[in-house]
XYZ file of C-alpha atoms in Angstrom:
220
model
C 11.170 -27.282 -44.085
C 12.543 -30.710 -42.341
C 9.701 -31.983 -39.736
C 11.430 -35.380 -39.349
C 11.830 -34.971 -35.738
C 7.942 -36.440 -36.029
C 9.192 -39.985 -37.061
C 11.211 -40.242 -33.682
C 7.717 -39.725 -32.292
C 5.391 -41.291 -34.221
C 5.144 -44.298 -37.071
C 3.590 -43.454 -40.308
C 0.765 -45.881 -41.560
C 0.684 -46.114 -45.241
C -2.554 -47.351 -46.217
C -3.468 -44.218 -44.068
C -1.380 -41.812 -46.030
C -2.216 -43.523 -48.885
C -5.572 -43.004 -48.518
C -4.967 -39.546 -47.201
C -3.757 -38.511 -50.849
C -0.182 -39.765 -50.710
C 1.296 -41.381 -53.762
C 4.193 -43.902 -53.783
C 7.317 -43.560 -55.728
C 10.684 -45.670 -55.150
C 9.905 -45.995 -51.902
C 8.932 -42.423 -50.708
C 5.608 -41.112 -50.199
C 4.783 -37.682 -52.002
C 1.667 -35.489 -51.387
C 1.073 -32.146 -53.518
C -1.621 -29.840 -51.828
C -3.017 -26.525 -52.501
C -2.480 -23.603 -50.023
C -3.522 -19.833 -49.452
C -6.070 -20.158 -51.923
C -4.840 -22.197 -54.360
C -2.169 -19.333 -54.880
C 0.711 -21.456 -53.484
C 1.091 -25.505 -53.102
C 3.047 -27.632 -50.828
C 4.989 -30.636 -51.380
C 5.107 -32.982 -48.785
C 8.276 -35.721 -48.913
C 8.216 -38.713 -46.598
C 10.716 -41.574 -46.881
C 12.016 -43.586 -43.826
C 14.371 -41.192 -42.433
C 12.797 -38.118 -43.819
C 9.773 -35.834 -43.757
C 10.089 -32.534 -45.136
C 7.457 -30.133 -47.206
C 8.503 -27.373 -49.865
C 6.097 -24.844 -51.143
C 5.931 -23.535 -54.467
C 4.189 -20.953 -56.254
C 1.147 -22.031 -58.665
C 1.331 -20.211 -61.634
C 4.992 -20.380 -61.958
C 6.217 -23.703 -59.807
C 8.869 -21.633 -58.556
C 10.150 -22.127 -55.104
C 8.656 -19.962 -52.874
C 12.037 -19.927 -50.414
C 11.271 -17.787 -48.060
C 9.263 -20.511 -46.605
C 12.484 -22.084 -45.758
C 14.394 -19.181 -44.341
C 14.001 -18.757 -40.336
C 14.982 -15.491 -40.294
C 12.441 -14.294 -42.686
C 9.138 -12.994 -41.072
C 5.746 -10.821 -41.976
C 2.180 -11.853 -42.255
C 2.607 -13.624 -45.455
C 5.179 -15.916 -45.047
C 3.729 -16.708 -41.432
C 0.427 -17.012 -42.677
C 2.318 -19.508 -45.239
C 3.817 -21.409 -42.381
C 0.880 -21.730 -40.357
C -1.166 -23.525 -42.975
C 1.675 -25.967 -44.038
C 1.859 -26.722 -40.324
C -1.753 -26.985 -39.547
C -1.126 -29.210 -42.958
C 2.052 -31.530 -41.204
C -0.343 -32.211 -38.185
C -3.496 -33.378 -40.063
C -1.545 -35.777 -41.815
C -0.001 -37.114 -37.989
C -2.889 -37.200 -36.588
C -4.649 -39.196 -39.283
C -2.041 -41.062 -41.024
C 0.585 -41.501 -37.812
C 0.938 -43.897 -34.531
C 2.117 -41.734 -31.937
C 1.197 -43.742 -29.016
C 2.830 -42.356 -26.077
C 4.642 -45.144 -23.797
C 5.186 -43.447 -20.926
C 2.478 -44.674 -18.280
C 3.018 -48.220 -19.841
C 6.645 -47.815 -18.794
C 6.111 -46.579 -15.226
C 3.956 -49.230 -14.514
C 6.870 -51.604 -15.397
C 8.917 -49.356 -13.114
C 6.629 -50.371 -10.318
C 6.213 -53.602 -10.886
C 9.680 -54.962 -11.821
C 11.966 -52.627 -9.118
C 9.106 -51.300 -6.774
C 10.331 -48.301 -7.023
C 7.607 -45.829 -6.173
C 9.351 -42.885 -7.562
C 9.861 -39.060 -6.092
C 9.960 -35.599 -7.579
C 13.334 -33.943 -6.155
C 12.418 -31.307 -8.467
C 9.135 -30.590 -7.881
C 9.428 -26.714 -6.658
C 11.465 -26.009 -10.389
C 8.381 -24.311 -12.052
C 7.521 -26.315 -15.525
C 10.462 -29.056 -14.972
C 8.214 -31.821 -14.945
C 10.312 -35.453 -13.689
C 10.388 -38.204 -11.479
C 13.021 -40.348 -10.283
C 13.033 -44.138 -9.583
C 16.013 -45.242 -7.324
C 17.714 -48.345 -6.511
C 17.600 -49.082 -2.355
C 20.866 -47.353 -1.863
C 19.124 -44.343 -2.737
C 20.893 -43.711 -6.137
C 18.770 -43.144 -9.108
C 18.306 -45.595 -12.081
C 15.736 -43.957 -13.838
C 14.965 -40.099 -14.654
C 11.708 -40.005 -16.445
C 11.245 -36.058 -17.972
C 9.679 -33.824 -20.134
C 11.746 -32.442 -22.294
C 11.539 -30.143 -25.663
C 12.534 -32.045 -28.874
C 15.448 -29.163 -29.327
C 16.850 -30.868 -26.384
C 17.642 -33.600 -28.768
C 19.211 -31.756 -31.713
C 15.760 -31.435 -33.406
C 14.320 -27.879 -34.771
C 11.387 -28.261 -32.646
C 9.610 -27.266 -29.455
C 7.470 -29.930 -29.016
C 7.500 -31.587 -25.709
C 8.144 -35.173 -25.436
C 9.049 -37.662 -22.281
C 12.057 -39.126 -22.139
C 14.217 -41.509 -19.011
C 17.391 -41.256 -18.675
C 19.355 -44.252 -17.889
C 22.944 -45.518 -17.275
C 24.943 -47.564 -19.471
C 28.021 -49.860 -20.229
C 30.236 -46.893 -21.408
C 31.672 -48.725 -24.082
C 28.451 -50.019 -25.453
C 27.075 -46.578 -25.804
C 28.335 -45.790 -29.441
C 26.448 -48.491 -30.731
C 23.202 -48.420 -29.025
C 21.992 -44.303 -29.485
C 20.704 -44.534 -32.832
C 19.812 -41.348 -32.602
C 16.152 -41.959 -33.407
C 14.529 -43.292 -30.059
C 18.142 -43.597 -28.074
C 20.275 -40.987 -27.492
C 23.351 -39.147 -25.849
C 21.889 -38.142 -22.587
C 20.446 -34.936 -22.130
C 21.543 -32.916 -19.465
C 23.968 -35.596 -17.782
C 27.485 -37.108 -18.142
C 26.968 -38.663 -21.894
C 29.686 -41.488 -21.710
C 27.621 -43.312 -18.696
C 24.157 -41.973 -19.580
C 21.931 -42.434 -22.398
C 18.406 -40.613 -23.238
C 15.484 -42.804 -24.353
C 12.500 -41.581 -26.042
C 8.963 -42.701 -24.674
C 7.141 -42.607 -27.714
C 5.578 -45.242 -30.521
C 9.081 -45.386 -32.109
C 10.676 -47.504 -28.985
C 10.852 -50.798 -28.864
C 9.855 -51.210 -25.419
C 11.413 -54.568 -24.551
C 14.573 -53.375 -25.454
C 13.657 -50.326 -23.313
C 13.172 -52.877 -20.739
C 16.277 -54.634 -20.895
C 18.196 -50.938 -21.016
C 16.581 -50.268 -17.671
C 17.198 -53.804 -16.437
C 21.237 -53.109 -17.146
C 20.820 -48.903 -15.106
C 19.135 -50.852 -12.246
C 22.270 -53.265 -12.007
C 24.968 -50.739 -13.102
C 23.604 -48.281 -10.399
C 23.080 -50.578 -7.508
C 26.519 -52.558 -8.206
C 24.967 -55.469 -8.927
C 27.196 -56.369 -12.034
């Protein structure tokens, strides 16, 4: 099962993981742990793009593949699941940096545009957002909670995001598709979807805002 949607998150530490049980080969990170009472074991894979788990039987090291299969259910295999899982997010919380950005970046927000921000969406139920806009009243900034799915990931983890606009032609090359993205939700040859997570590098996150604020307000 593929839980690599975690590294656009969060930064693995390897003297952590190391330490956590993780042994080093060519560059990728492997962990072999017992589950359901020794019965089964998990393999957990991390390399730089990649983190992804396999389960095998014990007596047999065969592949146990339902584990893989979404459309399989029952006690067993969810019981199998659940303690892989409860597996994936010891090892993030003790081996990862998943430092969440987002407070950090509204303060800059404030600071840098004075742009107090207002929630046009407020009466939408679980929507949670805010908007920062330029003084002509358009919006710059769209900082949101969104579900990792939102993203192309096979997750429903919640994670903040801003959208922002962007040179159309320099989109291609900036959405890496790790912390920048196609934007979610909005016109994706002006707008772009940035992750507010550990992952970012928050300068450039700056300087991406910087660039919305002028593109927005016609200040070119």
């Amino acid at each position: 099962m593929d839980y690599s949607y975690i590294l656009n998150s969060a930064l693995p530490q390897k003297e952590k993981l190391k330490a956590f049980g993780f042994i080093e080969s060519d560059g990728v990170l492997n962990l072999k742990k017992n589950i359901a009472d020794g019965e089964f074991y998990a393999k957990i894979r991390l390399s730089e793009k990649s983190f992804c788990a396999e389960v095998f039987e014990t007596l047999t090291d065969e592949k146990y593949v339902l584990f893989d299969v979404k459309s399989a259910n029952g006690a067993f295999v969810g019981q199998i699941r659940s303690e892989v899982q409860t597996l994936i997010e010891e090892i993030r919380t003790k081996c990862f940096d998943f430092q969440d950005i987002r407070q950090k970046y509204v303060d800059f927000l404030h600071s840098e545009f004075s742009a107090p921000g207002d929630t046009p969406w407020s009466d939408e139920g679980d929507f949670k957002s805010t908007v920062y806009r330029c003084p002509n009243e358009k919006w710059f900034a769209l900082v949101m909670e969104i579900k990792f799915k939102n993203l192309g990931f096979e997750s429903d983890e919640a994670v903040w995001v801003v959208n922002l606009k962007a040179d159309a032609e320099k989109i291609p090359e900036i959405t890496d598709k790790k912390s920048i993205f196609p934007a979610y939700h909005m016109n994706k040859k002006y707008w772009i979807t940035v992750l507010l997570t550990a992952v970012t590098d928050f300068e450039q996150l700056c300087d991406l805002t910087r660039r919305s604020y002028e593109l927005v307000s016609d200040k070119r």
